[in-house]
PDB file of C-alpha atoms in Angstrom:
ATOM      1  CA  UNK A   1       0.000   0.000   0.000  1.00 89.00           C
ATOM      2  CA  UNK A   2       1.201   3.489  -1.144  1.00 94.00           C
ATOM      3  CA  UNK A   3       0.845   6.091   1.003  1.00 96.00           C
ATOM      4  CA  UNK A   4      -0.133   9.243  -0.812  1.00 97.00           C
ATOM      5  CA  UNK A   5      -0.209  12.657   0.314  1.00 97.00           C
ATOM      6  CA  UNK A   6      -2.381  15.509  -2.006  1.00 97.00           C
ATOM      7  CA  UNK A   7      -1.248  19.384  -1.656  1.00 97.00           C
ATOM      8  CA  UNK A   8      -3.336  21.681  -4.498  1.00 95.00           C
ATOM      9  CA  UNK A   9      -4.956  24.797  -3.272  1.00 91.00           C
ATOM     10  CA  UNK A  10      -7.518  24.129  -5.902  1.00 90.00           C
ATOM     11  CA  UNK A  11     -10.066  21.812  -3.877  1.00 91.00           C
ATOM     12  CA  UNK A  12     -12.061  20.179  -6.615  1.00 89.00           C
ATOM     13  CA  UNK A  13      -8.742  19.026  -8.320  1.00 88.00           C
ATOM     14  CA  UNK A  14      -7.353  17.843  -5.286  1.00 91.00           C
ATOM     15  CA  UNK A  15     -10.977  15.643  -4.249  1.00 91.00           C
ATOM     16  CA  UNK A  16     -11.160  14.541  -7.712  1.00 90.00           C
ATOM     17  CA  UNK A  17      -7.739  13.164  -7.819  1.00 91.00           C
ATOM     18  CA  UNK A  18      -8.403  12.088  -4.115  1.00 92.00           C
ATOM     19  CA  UNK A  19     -11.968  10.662  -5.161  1.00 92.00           C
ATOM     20  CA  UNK A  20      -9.986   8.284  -7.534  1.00 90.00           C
ATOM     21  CA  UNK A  21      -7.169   7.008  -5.348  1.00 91.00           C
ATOM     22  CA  UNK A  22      -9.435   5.756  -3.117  1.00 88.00           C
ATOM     23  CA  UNK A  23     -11.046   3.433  -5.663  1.00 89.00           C
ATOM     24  CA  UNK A  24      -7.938   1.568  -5.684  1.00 89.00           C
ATOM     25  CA  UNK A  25      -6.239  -1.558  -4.006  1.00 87.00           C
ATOM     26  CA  UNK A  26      -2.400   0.098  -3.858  1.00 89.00           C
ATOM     27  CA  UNK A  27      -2.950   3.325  -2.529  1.00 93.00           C
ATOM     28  CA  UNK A  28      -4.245   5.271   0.315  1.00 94.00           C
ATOM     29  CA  UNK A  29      -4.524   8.679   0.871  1.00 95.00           C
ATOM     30  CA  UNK A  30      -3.363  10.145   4.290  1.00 96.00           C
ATOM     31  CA  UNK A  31      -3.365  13.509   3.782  1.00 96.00           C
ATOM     32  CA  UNK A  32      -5.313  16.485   0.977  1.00 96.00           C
ATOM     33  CA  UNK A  33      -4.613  20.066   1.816  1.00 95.00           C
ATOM     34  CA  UNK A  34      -3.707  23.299   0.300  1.00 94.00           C
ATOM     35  CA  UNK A  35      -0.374  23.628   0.851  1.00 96.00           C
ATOM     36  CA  UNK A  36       2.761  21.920   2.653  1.00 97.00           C
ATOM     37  CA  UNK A  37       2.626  23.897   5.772  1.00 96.00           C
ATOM     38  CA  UNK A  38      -0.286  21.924   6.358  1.00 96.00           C
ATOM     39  CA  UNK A  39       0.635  18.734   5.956  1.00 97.00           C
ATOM     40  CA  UNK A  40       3.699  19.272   8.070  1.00 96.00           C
ATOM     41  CA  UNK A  41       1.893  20.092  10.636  1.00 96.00           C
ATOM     42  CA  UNK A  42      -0.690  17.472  10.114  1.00 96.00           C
ATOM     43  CA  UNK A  43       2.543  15.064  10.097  1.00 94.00           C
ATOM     44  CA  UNK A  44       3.415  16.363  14.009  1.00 93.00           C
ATOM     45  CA  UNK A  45       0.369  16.515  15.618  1.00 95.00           C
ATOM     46  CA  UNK A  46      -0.718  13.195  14.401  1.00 91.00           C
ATOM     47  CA  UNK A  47       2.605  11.460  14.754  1.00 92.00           C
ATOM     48  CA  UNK A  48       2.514  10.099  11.389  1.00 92.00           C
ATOM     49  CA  UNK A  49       5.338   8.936   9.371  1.00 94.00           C
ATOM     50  CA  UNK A  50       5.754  10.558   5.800  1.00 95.00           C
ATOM     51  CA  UNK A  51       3.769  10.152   2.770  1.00 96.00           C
ATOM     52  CA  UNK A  52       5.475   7.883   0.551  1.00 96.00           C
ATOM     53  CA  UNK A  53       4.540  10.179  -2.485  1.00 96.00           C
ATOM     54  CA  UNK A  54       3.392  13.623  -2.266  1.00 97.00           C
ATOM     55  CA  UNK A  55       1.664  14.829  -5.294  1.00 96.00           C
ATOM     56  CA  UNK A  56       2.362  18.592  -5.549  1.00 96.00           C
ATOM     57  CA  UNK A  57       0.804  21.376  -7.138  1.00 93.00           C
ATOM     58  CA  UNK A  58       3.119  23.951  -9.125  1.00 88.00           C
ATOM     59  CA  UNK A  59       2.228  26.601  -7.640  1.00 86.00           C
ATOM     60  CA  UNK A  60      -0.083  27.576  -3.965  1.00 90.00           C
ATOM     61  CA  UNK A  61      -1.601  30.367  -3.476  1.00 86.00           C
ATOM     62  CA  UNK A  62       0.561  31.065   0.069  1.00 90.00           C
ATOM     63  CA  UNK A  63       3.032  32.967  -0.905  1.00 87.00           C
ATOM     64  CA  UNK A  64       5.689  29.915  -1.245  1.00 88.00           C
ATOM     65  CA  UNK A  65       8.027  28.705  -4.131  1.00 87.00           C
ATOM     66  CA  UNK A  66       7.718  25.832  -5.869  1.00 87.00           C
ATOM     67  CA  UNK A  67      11.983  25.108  -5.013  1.00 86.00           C
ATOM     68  CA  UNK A  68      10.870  25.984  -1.201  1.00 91.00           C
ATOM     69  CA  UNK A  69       7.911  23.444  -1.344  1.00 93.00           C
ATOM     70  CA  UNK A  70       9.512  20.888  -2.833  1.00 92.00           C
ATOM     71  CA  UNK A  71      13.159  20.792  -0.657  1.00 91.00           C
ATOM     72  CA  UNK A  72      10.782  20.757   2.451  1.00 94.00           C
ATOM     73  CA  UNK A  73       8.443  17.626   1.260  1.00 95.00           C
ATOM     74  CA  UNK A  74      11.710  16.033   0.172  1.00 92.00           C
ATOM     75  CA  UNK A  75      13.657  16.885   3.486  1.00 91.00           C
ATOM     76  CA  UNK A  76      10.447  15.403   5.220  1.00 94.00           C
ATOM     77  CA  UNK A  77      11.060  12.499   3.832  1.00 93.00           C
ATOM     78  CA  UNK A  78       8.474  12.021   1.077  1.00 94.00           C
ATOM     79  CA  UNK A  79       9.213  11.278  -2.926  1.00 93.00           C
ATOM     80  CA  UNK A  80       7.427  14.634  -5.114  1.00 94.00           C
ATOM     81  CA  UNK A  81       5.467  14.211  -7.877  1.00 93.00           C
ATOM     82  CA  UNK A  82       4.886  17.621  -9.522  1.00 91.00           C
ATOM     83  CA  UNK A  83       0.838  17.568 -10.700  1.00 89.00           C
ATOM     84  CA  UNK A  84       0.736  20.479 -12.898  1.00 83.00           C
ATOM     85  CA  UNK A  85      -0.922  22.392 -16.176  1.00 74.00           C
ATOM     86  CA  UNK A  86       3.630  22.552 -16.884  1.00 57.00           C
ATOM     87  CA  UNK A  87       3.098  25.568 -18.834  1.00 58.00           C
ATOM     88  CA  UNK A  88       5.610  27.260 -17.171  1.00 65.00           C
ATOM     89  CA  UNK A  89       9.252  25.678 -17.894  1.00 68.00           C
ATOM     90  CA  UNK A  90      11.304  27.711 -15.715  1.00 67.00           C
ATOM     91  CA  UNK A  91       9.280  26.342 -12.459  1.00 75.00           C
ATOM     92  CA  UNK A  92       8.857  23.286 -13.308  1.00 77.00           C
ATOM     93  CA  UNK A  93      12.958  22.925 -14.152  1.00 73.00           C
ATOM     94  CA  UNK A  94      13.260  24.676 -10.564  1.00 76.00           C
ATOM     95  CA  UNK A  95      11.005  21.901  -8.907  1.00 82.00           C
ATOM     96  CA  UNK A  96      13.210  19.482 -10.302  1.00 77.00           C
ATOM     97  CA  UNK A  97      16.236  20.963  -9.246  1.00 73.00           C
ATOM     98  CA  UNK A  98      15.318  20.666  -5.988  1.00 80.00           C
ATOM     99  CA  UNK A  99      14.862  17.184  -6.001  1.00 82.00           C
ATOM    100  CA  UNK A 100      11.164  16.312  -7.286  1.00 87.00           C
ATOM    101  CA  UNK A 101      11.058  12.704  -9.131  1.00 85.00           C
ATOM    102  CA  UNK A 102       9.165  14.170 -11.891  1.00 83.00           C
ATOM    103  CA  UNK A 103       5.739  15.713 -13.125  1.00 85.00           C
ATOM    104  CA  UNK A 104       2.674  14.590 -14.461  1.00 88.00           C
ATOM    105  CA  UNK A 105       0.150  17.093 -16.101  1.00 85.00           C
ATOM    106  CA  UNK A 106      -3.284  17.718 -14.707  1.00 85.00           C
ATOM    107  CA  UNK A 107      -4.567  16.923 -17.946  1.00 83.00           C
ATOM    108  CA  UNK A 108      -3.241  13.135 -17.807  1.00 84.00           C
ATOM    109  CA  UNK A 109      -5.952  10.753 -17.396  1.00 87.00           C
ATOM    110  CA  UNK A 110      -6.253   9.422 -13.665  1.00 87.00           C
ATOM    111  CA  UNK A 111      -4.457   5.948 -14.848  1.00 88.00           C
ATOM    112  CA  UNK A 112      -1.352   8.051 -15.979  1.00 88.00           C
ATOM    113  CA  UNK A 113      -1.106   9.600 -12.085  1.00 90.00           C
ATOM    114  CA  UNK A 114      -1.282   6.344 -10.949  1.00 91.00           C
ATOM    115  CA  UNK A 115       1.098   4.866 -12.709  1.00 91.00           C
ATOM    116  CA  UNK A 116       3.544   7.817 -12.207  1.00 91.00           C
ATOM    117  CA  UNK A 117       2.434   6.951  -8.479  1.00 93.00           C
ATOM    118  CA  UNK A 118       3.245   3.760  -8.506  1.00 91.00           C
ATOM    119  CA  UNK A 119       6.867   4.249 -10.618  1.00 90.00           C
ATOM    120  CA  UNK A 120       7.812   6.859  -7.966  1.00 90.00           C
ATOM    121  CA  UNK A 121       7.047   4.564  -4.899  1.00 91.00           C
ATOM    122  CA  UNK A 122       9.200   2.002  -6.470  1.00 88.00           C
ATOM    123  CA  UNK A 123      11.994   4.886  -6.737  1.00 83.00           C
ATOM    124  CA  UNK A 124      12.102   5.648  -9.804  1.00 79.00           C
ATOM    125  CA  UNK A 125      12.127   9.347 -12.043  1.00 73.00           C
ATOM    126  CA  UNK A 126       9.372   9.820 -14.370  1.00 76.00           C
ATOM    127  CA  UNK A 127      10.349   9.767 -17.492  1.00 67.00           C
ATOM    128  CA  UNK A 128       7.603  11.056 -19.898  1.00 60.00           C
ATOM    129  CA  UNK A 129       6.853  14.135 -21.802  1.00 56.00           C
ATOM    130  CA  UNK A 130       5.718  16.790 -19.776  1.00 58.00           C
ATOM    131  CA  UNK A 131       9.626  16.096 -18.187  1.00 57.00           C
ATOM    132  CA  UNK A 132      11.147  16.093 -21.429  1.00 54.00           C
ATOM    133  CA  UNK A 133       9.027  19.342 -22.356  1.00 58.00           C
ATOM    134  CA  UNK A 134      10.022  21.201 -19.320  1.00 57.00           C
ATOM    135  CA  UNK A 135      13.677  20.405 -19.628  1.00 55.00           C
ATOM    136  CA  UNK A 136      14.097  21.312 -23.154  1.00 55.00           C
ATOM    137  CA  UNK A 137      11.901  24.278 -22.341  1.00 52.00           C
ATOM    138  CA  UNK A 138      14.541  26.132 -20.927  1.00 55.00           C
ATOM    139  CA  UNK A 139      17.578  25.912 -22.266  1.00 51.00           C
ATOM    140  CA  UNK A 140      19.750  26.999 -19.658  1.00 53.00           C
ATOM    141  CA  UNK A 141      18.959  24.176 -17.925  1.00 55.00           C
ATOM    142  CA  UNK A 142      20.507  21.226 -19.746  1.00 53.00           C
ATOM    143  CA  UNK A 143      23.604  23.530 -20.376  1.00 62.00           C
ATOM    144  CA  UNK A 144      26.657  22.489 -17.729  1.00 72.00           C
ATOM    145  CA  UNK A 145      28.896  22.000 -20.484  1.00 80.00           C
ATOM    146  CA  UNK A 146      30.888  18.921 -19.675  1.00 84.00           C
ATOM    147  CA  UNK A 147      32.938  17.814 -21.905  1.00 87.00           C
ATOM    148  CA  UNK A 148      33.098  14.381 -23.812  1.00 87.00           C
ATOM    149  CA  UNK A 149      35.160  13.235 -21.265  1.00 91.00           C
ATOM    150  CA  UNK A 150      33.426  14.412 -18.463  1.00 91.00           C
ATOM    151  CA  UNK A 151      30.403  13.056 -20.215  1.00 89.00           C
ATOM    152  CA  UNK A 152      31.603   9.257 -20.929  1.00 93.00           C
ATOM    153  CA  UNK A 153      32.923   9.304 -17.105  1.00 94.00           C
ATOM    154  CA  UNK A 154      29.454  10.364 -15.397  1.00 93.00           C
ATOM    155  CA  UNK A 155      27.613   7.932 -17.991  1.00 92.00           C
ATOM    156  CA  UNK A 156      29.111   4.934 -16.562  1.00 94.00           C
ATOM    157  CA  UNK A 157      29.442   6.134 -13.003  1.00 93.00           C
ATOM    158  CA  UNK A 158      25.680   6.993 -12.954  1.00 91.00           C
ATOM    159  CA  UNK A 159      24.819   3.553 -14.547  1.00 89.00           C
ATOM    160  CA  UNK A 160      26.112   2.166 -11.614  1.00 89.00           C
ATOM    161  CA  UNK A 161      30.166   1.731 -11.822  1.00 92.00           C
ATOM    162  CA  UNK A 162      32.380   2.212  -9.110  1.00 93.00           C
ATOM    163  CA  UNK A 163      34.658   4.388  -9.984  1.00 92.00           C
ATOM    164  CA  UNK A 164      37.730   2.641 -10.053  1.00 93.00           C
ATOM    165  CA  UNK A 165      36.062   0.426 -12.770  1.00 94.00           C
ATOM    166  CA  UNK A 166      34.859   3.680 -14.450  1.00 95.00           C
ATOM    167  CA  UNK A 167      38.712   4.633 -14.816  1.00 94.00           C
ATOM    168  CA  UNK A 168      39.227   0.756 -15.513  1.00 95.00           C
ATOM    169  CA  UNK A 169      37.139   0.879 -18.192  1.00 94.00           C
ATOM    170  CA  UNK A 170      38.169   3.940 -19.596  1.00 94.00           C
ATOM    171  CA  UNK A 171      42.051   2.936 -19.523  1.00 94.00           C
ATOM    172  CA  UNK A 172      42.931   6.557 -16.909  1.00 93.00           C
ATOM    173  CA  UNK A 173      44.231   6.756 -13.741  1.00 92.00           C
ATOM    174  CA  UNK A 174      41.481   6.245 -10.840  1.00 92.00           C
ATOM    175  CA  UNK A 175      42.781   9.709 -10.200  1.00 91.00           C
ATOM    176  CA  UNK A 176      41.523  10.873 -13.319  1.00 92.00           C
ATOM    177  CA  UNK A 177      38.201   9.441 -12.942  1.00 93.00           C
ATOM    178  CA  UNK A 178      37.913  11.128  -9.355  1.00 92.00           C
ATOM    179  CA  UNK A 179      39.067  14.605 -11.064  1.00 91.00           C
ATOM    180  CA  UNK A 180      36.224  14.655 -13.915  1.00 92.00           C
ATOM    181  CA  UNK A 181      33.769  13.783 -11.478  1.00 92.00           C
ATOM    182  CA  UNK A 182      34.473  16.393  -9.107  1.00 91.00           C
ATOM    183  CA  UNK A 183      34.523  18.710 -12.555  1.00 89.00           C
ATOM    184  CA  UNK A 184      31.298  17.520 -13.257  1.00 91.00           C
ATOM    185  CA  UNK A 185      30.001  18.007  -9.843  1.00 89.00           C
ATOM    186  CA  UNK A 186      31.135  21.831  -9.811  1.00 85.00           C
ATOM    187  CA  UNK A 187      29.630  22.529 -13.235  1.00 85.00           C
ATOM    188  CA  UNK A 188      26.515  21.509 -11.889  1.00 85.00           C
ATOM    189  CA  UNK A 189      26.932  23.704  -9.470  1.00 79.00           C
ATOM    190  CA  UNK A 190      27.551  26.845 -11.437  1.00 76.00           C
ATOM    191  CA  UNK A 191      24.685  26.325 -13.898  1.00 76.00           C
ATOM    192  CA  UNK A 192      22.424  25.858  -9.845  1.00 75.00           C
ATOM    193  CA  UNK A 193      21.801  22.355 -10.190  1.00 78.00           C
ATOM    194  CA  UNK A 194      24.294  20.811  -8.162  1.00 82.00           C
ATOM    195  CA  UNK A 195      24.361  17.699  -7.610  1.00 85.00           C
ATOM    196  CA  UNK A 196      26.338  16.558  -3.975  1.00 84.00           C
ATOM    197  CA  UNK A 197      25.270  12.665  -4.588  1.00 86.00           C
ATOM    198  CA  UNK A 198      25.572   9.467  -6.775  1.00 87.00           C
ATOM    199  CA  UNK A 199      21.725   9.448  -6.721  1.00 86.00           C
ATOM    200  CA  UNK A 200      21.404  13.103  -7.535  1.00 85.00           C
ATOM    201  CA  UNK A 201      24.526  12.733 -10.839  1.00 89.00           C
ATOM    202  CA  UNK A 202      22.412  10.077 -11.744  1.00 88.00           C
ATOM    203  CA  UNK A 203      19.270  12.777 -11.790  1.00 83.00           C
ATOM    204  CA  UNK A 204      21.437  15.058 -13.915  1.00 84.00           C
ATOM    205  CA  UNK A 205      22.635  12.476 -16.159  1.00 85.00           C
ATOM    206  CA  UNK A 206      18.647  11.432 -16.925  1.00 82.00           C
ATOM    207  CA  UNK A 207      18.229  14.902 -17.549  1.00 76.00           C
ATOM    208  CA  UNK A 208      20.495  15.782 -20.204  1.00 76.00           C
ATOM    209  CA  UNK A 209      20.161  12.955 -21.819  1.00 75.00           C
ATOM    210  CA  UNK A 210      23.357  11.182 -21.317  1.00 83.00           C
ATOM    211  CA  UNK A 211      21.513   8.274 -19.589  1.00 77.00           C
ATOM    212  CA  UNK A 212      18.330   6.950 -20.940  1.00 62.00           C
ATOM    213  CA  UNK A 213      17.374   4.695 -18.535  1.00 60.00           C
ATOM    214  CA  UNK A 214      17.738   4.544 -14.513  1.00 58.00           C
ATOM    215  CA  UNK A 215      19.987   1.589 -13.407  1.00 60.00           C
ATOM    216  CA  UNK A 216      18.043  -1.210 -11.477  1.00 54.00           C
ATOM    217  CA  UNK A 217      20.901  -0.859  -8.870  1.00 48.00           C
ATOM    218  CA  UNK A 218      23.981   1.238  -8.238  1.00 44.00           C
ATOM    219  CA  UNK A 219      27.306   1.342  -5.955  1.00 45.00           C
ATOM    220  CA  UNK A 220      27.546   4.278  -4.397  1.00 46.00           C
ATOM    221  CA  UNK A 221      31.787   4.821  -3.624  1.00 47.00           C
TER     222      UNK A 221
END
């Protein structure tokens, strides 16, 4: 059972969406409110562990930002799934800079938020086209770079390498390996999408396209 947690300060999307998660077997939904300062507190004074997915609006209508919303949910705990109209790029490519697993538009049918549920919960990104849209909505967000070095080296150490075999199999030094990583890691940084973990190069190596698909597994070194 997935626990699911609904924050859209527009009521009858978030009790339609709420009215269908209910009819199923795999989910339940713990908490609907307008916005995350609500379901914190919800979280304390019921003594309740995290949502296992929080579906998120965009935007709320309290003042927050969409970066602000989503680091909190994801510091809580809690996978994000961003449930929007995505007609505006720039927020969306925020949102998933600051960690969300994806987004799913409000126009999907309910069986496409399930499913984008369900792939979450299992810990995976969304892959689909209202991510693909936002990304190459905005240029300046697929732009940190790297060079084909740099490239080839976080390929295979976000598929999963360690990355001694990463320099194995790319006939440097370990040293060198360890150096374009780190270069990788700061251009990420400079373009504000840095990227501090294995699991979050391996979010910025979905993103630009140098990795199609998420590894089943991975070594972290």
């Amino acid at each position: 059972m997935t626990r699911v947690a609904l924050i859209d300060d527009h009521e009858s999307v978030r009790l339609g969406l709420e009215a269908a998660l209910t009819q199923t077997a795999t989910t339940e939904v713990v908490f609907s409110g307008a916005n995350v300062a609500a379901y914190l507190d919800w979280r304390r004074a019921a003594v309740q562990s995290p949502a296992d997915v929080v579906v998120l609006d965009l935007t709320l209508g309290d003042g927050t930002t969409v970066s602000e919303n989503v680091d909190r949910v994801v510091r809580d705990g809690s996978s994000v799934i961003i449930h929007s109209v995505a007609d505006r790029p720039a927020a969306v490519r925020e949102a998933l800079a600051a960690g969300a697993a994806g987004i799913v538009s409000k126009s999907s049918p309910t069986h496409e938020v399930l499913g984008a549920i369900r792939t979450v919960a299992r810990g995976d990104l969304l892959d689909n086209v209202e991510w693909a849209s936002a990304v190459e909505g905005d240029r300046a967000f697929a732009d940190a770079q790297l060079s084909a070095r740099e490239r080839e080296v976080l390929r295979l150490y976000a598929a999963g390498l360690p990355l001694k075999a990463v320099a194995d199999r790319l006939g440097v030094a370990y040293s060198t390996a360890k150096e374009n990583i780190t270069r990788v890691r700061v251009k990420y940084v400079e373009v504000g999408r840095p990227a501090p973990t294995k699991v979050d190069l391996l979010r910025r190596a979905m993103e630009d396209g140098i990795l199609q698909d998420a590894p089943e597994a991975g070594n972290d070194v």
